[in-house]
mmCIF file of C-alpha atoms in Angstrom:
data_model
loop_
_atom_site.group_PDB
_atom_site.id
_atom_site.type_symbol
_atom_site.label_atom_id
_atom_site.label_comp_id
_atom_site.label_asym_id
_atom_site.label_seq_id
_atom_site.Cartn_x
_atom_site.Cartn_y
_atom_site.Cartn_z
ATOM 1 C CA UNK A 16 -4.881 13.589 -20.565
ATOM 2 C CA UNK A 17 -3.287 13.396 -17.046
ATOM 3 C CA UNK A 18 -2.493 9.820 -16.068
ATOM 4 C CA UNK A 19 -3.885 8.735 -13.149
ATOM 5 C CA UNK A 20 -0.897 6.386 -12.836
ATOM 6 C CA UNK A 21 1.231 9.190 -11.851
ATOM 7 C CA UNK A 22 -0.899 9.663 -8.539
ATOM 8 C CA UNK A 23 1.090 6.311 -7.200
ATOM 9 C CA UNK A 24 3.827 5.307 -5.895
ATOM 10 C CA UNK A 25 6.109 2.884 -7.894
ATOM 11 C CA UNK A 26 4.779 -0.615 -7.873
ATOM 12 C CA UNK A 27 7.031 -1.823 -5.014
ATOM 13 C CA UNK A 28 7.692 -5.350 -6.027
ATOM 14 C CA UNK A 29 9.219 -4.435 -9.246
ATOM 15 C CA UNK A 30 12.199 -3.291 -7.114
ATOM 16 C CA UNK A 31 12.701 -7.061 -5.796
ATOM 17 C CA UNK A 32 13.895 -8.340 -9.265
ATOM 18 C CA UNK A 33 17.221 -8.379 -9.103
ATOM 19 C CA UNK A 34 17.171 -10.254 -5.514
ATOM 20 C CA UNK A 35 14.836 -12.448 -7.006
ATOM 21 C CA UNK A 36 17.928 -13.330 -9.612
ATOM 22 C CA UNK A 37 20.315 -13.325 -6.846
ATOM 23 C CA UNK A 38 18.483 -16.254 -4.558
ATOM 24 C CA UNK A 39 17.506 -17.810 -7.807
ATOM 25 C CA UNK A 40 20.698 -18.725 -8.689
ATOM 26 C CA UNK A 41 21.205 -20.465 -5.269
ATOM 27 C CA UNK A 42 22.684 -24.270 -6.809
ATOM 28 C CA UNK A 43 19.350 -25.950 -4.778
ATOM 29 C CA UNK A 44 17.093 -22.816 -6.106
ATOM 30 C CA UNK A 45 15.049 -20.278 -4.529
ATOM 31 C CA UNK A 46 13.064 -20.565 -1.499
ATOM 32 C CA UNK A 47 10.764 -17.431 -2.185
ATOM 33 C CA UNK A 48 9.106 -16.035 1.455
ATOM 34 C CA UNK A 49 8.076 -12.368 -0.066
ATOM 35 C CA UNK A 50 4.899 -12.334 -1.694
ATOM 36 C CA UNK A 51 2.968 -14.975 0.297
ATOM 37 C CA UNK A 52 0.626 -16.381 -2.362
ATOM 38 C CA UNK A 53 -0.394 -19.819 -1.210
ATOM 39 C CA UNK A 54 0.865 -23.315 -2.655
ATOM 40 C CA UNK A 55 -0.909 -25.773 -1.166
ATOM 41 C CA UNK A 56 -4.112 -27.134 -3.146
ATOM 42 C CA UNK A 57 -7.108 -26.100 -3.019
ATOM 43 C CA UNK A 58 -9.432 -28.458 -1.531
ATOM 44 C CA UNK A 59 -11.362 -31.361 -2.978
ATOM 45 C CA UNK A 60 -14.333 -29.768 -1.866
ATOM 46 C CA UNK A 61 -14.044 -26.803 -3.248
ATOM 47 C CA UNK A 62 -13.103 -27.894 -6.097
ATOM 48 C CA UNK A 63 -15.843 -30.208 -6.543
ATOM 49 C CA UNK A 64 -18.500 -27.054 -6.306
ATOM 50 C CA UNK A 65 -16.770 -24.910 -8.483
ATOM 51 C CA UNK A 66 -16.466 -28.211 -10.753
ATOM 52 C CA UNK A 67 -20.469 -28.594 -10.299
ATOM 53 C CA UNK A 68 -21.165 -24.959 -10.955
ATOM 54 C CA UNK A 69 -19.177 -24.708 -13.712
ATOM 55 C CA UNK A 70 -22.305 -24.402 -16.519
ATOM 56 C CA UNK A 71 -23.139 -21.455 -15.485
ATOM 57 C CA UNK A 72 -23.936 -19.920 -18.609
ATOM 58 C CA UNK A 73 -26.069 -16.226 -17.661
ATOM 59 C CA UNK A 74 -24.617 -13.460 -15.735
ATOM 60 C CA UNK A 75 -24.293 -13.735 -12.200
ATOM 61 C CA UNK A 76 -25.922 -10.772 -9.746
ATOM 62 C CA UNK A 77 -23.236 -8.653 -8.144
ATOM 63 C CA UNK A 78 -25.255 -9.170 -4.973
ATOM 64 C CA UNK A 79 -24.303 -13.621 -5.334
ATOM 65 C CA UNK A 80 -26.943 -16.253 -5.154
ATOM 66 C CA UNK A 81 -29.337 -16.558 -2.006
ATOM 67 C CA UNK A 82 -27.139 -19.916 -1.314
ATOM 68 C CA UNK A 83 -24.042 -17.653 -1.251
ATOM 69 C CA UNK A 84 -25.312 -14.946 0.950
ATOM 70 C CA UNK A 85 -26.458 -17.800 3.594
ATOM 71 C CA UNK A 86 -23.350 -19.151 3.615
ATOM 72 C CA UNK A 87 -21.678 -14.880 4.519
ATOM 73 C CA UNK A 88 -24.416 -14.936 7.297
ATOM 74 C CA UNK A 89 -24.073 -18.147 8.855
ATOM 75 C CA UNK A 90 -20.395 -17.826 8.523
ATOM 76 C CA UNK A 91 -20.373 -14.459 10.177
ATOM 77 C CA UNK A 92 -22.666 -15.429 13.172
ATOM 78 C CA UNK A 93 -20.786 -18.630 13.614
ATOM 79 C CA UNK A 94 -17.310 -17.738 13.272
ATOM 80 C CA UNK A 95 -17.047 -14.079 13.968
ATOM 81 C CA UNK A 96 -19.756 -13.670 17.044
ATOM 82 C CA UNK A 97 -21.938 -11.267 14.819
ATOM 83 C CA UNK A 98 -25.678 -11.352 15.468
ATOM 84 C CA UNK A 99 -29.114 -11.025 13.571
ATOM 85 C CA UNK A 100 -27.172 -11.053 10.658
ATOM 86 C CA UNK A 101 -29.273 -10.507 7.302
ATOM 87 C CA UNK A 102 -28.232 -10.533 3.438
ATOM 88 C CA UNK A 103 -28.577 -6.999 3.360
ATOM 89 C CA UNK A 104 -25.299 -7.275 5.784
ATOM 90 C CA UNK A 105 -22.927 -8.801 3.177
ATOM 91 C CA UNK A 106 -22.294 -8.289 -0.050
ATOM 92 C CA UNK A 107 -19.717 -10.795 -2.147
ATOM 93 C CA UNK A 108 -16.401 -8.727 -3.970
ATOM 94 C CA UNK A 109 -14.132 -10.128 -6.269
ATOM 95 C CA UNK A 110 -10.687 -10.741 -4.111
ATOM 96 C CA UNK A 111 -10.346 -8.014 -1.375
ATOM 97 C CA UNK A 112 -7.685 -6.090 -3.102
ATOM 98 C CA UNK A 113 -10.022 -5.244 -5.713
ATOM 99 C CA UNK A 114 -12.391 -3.582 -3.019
ATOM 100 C CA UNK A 115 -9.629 -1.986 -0.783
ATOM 101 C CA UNK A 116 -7.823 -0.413 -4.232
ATOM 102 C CA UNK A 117 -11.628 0.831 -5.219
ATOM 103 C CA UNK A 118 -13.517 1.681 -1.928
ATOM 104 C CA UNK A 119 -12.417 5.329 -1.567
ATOM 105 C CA UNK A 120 -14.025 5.809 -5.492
ATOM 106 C CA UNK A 121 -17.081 4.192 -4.813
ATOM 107 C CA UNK A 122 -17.670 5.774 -1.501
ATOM 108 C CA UNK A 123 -17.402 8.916 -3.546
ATOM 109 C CA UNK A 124 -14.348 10.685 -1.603
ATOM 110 C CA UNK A 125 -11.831 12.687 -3.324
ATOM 111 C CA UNK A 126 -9.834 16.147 -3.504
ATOM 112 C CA UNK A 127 -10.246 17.362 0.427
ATOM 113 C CA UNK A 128 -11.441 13.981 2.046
ATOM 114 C CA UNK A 129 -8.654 12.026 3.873
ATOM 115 C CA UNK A 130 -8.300 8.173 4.106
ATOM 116 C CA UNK A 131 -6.181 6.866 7.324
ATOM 117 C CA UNK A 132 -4.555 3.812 7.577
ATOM 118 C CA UNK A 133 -1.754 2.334 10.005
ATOM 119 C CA UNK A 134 1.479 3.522 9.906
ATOM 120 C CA UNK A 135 3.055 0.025 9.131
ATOM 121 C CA UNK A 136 0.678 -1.247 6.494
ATOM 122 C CA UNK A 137 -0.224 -3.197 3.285
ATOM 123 C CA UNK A 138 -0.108 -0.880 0.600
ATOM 124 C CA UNK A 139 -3.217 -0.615 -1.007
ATOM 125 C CA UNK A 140 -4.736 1.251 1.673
ATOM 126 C CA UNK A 141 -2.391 4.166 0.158
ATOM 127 C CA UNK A 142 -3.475 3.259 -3.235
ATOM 128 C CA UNK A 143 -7.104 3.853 -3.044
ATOM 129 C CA UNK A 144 -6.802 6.755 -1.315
ATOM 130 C CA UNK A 145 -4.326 8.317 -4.394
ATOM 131 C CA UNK A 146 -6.594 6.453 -6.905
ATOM 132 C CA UNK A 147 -9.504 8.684 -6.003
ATOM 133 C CA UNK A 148 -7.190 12.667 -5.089
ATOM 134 C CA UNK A 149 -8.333 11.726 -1.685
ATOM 135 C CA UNK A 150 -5.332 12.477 1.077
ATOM 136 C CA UNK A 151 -4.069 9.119 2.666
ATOM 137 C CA UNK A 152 -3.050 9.750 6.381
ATOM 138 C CA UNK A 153 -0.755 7.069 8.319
ATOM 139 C CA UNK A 154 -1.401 6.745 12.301
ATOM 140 C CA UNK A 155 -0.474 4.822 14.824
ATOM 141 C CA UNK A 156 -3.384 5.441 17.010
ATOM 142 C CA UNK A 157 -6.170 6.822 14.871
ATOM 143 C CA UNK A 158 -8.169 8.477 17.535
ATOM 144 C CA UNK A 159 -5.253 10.975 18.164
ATOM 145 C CA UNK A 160 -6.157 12.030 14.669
ATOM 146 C CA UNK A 161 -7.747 15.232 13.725
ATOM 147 C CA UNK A 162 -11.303 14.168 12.124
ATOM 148 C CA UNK A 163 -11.667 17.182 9.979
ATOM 149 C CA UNK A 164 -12.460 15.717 6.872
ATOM 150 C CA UNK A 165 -11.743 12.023 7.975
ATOM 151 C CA UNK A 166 -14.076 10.079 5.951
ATOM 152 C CA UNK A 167 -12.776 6.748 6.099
ATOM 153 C CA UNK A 168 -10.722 4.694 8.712
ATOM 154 C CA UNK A 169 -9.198 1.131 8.060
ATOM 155 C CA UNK A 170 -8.021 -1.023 10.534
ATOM 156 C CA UNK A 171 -6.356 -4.395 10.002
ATOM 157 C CA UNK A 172 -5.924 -6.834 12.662
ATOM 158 C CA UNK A 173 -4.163 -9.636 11.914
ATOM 159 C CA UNK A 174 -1.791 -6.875 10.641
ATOM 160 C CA UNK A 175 -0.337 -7.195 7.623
ATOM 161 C CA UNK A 176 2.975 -7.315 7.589
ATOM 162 C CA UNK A 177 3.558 -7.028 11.722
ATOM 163 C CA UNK A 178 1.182 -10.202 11.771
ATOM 164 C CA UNK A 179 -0.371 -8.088 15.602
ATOM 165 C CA UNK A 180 -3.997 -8.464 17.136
ATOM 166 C CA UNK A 181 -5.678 -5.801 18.501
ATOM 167 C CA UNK A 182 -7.922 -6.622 21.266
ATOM 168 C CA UNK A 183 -11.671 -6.227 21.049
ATOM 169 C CA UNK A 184 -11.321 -3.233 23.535
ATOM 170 C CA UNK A 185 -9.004 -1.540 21.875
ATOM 171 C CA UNK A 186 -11.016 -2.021 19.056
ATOM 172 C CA UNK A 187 -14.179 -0.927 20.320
ATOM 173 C CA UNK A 188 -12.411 2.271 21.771
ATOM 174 C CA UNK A 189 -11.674 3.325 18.460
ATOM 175 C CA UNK A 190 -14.860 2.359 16.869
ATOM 176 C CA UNK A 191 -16.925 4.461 19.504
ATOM 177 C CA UNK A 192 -14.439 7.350 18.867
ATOM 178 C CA UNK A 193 -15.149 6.751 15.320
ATOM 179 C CA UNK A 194 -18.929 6.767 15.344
ATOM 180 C CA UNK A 195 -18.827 10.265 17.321
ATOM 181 C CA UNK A 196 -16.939 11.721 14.626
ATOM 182 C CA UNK A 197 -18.546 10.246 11.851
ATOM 183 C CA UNK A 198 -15.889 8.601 10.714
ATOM 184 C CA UNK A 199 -16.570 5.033 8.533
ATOM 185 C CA UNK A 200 -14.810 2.254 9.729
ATOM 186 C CA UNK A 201 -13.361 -0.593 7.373
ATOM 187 C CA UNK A 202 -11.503 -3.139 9.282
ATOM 188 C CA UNK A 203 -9.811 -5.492 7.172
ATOM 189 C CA UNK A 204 -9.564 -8.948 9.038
ATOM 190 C CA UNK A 205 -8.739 -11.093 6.126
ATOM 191 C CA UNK A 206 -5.930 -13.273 8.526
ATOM 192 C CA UNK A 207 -8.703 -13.532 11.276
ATOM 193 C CA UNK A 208 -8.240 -17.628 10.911
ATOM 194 C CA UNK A 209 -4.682 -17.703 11.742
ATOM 195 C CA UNK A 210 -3.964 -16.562 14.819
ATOM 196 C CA UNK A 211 -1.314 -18.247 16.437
ATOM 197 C CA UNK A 212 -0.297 -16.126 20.170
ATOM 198 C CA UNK A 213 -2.930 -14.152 20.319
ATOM 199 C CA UNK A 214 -7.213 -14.740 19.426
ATOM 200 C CA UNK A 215 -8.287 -12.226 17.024
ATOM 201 C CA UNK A 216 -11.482 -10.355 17.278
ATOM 202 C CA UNK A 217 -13.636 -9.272 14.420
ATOM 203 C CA UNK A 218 -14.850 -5.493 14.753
ATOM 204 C CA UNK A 219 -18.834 -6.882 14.490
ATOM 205 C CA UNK A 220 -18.094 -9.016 17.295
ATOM 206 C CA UNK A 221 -20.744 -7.456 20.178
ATOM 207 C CA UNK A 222 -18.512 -6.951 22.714
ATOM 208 C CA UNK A 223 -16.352 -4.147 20.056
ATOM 209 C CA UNK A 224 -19.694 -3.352 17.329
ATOM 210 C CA UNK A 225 -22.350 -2.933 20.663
ATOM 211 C CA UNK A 226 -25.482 -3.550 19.676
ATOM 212 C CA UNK A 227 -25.830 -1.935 16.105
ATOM 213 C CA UNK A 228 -23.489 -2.117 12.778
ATOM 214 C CA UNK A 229 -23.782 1.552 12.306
ATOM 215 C CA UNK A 230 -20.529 2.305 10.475
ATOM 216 C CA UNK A 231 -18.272 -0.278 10.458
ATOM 217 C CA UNK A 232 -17.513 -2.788 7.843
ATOM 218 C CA UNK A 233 -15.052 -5.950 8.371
ATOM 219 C CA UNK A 234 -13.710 -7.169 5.148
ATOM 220 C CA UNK A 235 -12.770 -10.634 4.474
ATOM 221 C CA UNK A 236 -10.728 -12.867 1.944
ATOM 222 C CA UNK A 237 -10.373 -16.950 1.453
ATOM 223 C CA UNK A 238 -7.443 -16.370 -0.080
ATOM 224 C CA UNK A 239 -5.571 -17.798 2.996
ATOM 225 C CA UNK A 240 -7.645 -19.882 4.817
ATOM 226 C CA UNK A 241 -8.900 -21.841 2.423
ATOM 227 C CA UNK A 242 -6.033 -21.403 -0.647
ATOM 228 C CA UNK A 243 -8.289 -19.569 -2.483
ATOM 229 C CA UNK A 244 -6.149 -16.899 -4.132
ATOM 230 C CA UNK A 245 -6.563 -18.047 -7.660
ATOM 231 C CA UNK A 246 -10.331 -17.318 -7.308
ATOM 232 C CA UNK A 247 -10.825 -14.064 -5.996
ATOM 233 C CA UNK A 248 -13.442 -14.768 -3.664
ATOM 234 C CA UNK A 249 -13.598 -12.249 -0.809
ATOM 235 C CA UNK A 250 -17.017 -10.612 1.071
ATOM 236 C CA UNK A 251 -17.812 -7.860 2.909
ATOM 237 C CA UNK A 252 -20.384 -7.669 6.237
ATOM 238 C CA UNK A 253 -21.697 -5.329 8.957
ATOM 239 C CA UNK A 254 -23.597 -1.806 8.044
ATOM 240 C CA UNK A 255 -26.270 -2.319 5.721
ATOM 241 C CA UNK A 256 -26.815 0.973 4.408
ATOM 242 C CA UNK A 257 -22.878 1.254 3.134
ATOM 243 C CA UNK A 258 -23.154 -2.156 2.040
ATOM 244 C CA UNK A 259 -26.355 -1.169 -0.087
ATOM 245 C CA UNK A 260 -25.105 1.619 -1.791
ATOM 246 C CA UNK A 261 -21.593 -0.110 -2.972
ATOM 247 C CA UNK A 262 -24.589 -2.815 -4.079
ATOM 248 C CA UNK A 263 -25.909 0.113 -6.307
ATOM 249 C CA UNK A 264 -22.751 0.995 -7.440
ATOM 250 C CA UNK A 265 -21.208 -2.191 -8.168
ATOM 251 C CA UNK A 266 -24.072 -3.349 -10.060
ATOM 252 C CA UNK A 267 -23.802 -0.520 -12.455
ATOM 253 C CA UNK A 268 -19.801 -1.267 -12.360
ATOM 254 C CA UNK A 269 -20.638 -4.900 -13.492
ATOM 255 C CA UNK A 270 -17.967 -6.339 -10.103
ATOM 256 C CA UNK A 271 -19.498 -9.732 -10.674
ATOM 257 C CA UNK A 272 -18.239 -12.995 -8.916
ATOM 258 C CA UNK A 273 -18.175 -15.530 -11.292
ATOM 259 C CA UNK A 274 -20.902 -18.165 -10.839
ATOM 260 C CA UNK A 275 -18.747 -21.245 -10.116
ATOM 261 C CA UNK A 276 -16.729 -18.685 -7.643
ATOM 262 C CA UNK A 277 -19.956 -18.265 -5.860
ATOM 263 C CA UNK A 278 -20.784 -21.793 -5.418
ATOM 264 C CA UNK A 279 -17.365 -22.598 -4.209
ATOM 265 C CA UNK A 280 -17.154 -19.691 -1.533
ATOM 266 C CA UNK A 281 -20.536 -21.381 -0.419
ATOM 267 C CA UNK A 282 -19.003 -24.722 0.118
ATOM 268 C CA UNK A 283 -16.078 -22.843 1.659
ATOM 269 C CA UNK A 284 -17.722 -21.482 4.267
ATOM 270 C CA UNK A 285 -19.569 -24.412 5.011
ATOM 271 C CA UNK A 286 -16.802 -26.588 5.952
ATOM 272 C CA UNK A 287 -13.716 -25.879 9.220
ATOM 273 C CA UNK A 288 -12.069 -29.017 8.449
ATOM 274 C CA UNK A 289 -10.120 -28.204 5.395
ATOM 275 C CA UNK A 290 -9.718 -24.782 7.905
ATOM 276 C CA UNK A 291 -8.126 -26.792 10.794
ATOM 277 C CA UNK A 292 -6.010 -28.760 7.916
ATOM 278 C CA UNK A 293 -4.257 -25.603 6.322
ATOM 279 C CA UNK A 294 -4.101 -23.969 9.801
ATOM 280 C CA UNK A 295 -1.505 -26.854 11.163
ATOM 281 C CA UNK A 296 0.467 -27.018 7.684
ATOM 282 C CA UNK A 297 1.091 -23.147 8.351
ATOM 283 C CA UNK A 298 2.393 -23.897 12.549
ATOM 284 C CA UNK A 299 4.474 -26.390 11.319
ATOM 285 C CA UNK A 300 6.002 -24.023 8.734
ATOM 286 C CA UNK A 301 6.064 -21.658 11.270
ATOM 287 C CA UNK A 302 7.400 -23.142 14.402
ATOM 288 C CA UNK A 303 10.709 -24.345 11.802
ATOM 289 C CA UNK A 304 11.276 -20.839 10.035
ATOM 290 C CA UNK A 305 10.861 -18.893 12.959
ATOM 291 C CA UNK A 306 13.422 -21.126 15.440
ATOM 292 C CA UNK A 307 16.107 -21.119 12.218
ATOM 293 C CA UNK A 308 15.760 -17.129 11.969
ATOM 294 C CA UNK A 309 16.292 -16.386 15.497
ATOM 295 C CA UNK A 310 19.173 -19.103 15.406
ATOM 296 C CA UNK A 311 20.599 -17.270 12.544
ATOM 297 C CA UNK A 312 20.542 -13.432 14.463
ATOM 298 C CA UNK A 313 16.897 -12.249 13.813
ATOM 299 C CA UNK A 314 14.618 -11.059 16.387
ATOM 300 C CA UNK A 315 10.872 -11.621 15.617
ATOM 301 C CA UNK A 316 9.063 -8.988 16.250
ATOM 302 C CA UNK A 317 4.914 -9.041 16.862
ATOM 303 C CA UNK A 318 4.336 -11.559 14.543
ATOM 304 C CA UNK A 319 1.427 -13.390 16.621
ATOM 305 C CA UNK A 320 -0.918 -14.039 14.078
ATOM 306 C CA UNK A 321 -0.761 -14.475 10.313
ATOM 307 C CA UNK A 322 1.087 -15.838 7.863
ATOM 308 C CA UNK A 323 4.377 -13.944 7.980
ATOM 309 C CA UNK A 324 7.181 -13.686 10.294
ATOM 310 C CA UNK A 325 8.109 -9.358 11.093
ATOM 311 C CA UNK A 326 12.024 -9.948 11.416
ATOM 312 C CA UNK A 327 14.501 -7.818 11.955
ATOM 313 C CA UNK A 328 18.863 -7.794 12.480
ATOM 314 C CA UNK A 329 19.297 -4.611 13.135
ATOM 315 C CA UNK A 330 19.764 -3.067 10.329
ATOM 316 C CA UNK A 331 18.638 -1.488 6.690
ATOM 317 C CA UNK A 332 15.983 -4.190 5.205
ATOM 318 C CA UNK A 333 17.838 -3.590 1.905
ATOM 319 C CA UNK A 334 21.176 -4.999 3.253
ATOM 320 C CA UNK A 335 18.809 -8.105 5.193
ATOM 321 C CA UNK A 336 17.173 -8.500 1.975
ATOM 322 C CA UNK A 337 20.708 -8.819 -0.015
ATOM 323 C CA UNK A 338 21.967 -11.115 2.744
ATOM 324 C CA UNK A 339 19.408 -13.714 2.468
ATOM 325 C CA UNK A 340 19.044 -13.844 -1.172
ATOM 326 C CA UNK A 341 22.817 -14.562 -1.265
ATOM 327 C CA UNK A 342 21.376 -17.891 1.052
ATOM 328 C CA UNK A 343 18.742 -17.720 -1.726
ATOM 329 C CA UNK A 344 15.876 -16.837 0.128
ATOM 330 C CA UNK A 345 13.705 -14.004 -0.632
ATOM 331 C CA UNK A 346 12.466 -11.704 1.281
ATOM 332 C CA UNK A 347 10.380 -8.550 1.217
ATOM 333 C CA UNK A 348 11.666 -5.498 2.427
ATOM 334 C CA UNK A 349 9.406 -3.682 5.375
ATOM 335 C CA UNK A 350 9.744 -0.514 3.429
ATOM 336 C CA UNK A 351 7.249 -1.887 0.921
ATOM 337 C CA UNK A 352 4.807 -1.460 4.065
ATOM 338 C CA UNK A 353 6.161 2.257 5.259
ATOM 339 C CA UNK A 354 8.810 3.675 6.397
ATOM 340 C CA UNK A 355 8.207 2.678 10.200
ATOM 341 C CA UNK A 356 9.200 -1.046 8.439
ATOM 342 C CA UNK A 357 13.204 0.172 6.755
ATOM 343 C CA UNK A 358 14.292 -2.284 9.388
ATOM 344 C CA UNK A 359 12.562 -5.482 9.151
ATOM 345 C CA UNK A 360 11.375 -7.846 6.059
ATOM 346 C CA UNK A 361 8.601 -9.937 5.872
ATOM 347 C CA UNK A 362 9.425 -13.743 6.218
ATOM 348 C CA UNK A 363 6.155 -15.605 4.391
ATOM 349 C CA UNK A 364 5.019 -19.049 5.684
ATOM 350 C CA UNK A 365 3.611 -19.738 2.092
ATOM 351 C CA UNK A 366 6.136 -22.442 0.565
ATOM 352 C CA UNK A 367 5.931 -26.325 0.704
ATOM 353 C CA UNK A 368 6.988 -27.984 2.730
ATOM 354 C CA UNK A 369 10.133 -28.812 1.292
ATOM 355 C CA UNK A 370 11.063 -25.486 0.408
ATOM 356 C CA UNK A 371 10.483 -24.389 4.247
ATOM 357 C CA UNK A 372 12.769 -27.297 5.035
ATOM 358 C CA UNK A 373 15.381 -25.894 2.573
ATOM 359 C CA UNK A 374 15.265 -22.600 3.844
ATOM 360 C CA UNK A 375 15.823 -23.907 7.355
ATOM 361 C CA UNK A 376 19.025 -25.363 6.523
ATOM 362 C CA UNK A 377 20.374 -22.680 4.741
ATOM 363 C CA UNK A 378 19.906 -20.370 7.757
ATOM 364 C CA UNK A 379 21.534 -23.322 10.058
#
């Protein structure tokens, strides 16, 4: 039996350990910036629905409760522009790395099709194209891509790790060139909420989707707006015939959202406050890490939306990397993202307050 393990690349954060021992041995301890898993609670609202929900004793439907699916719609119309939205447009997933790993599979690509992705880029686009003996192809404009047996194109703006927007026409130029080459579009928009220099656009916005959802799919997480990372809670919306057949799929695959999960994305969506709240903990944190790294020698490069900081001093991110864990800050290298990123690391906004504060100092 082959293993389908040797397909991937080495699981890149296992190579971080010994920095990780490095900064951790810092006398005040580490101040860890590389992963970028939220620490702030989740809020009492949320809480109290999942708390509510929580005898939930039957199965839940792959395709969520009606509740759930009003709350994707009205969220979509209200937040991302999208129109005439129905619940055959979104479909609930459990945490978007889940779907991005498993997409190319259930799409039913393999040997021969290709996957593209950015050049600089989180790594699980790679993944799910190896998963499935599909062919993953890096770009840095997809339409100067040869479509022959392009079957599947993923965008992501917010960027992870560069943190840059594309604008809607940018994105609508490549989702028209897409369409005439029948090419499906996934753009993954999962930092949408935290833009910071720059506004970004969803791809079912009208003025970049037209007026149809024909092939394109935006893909989105409350991981990070709403410190949901512990729950896996994530959705999908736009084309409803792709949407309808991963239904199918999934169903048979058993890719339930737990009930209580459910009920809490539903109050999720339903309230902005706890939104704003998280947004101007996160431009606090920025504004201090940001002015202490370019203090220090970094330049910042892109960087205008998300939660990370794309920083770079010139040289190898390995040598950056062993600098600042000797500060005891850590880091992740932008090789982890490509090797367009061997000169930067990613600088994560996602520590308290405190440990933002110690960070600062250390770099002073």
């Amino acid at each position: 039996m082959s293993a389908v393990s040797s397909r991937l690349p080495d699981f890149p954060w296992d190579k971080l350990e010994p920095y990780k021992a490095t900064a951790a041995a810092h006398p005040d301890g580490i101040v860890d910036l590389s992963v970028g898993t939220p620490v702030d609670p989740v809020p009492a609202l949320i809480q109290r629905a999942l708390v509510a929900a929580a005898d939930s004793p039957g199965y839940p439907t792959v395709w969520g409760t009606a509740e759930l699916r009003d709350a994707l719609t009205g969220w979509t119309e209200r937040r991302l522009g999208a129109g005439a939205m129905t619940h055959a447009n979104v479909l609930p997933v459990v945490g978007s790395k889940e779907l991005v790993a498993w997409l190319p599979t259930q799409l039913g690509l393999g040997a021969g099709d290709r996957v593209a992705h950015p050049r600089l880029a989180y790594p699980t686009y790679e993944v799910g194209a190896r998963l499935c003996g599909a062919e993953p192809v890096p770009y840095d404009d997809p339409t100067e891509l040869d479509p022959a047996g392009l079957r599947l194109l993923w965008l992501n703006s917010p960027s992870n790790p560069t943190g840059e927007v594309l604008p809607a026409e940018e994105l609508a130029r490549i989702v028209a060139w897409a369409r005439e080459h029948g090419v499906l579009v996934f753009s993954d928009e999962c930092y949408l909420e935290l833009g910071w220099e720059a506004e970004p656009v969803s791809v079912l916005h009208p003025d970049v989707r037209g007026g149809t959802y024909d092939g394109i799919v935006a893909v989105h997480s409350l991981s990070k707006r709403s410190n949901l990372a512990g729950y896996r809670a994530a959705f999908l919306a736009g084309d409803a015939a792709v949407l309808g057949e991963l239904l199918q799929i999934r169903k048979h695959g058993g890719m339930m959202v737990p009930a209580p999960v459910q009920a809490a994305t539903a109050a999720a969506l339903g309230d902005d406050t706890h939104v704003r709240e998280q947004r101007a903990r996160y431009a606090a944190r920025r504004a201090a890490l940001r002015a202490a790294l370019e203090a220090h020698g970094f330049r910042v490069d892109h960087s205008e939306a998300s939660l990370y900081l794309w920083s770079t001093r010139g040289e190898p991110c390995w040598d950056t990397v062993a600098h600042l864990a000797e500060l005891g800050i850590l880091a992740a290298p932008g090789d982890f993202y490509g090797p367009a990123g061997e000169r930067h690391v990613r600088v994560a906004l996602t520590a308290t307050d405190e440990r933002i504060d110690a960070a600062v100092k250390r770099l002073g």
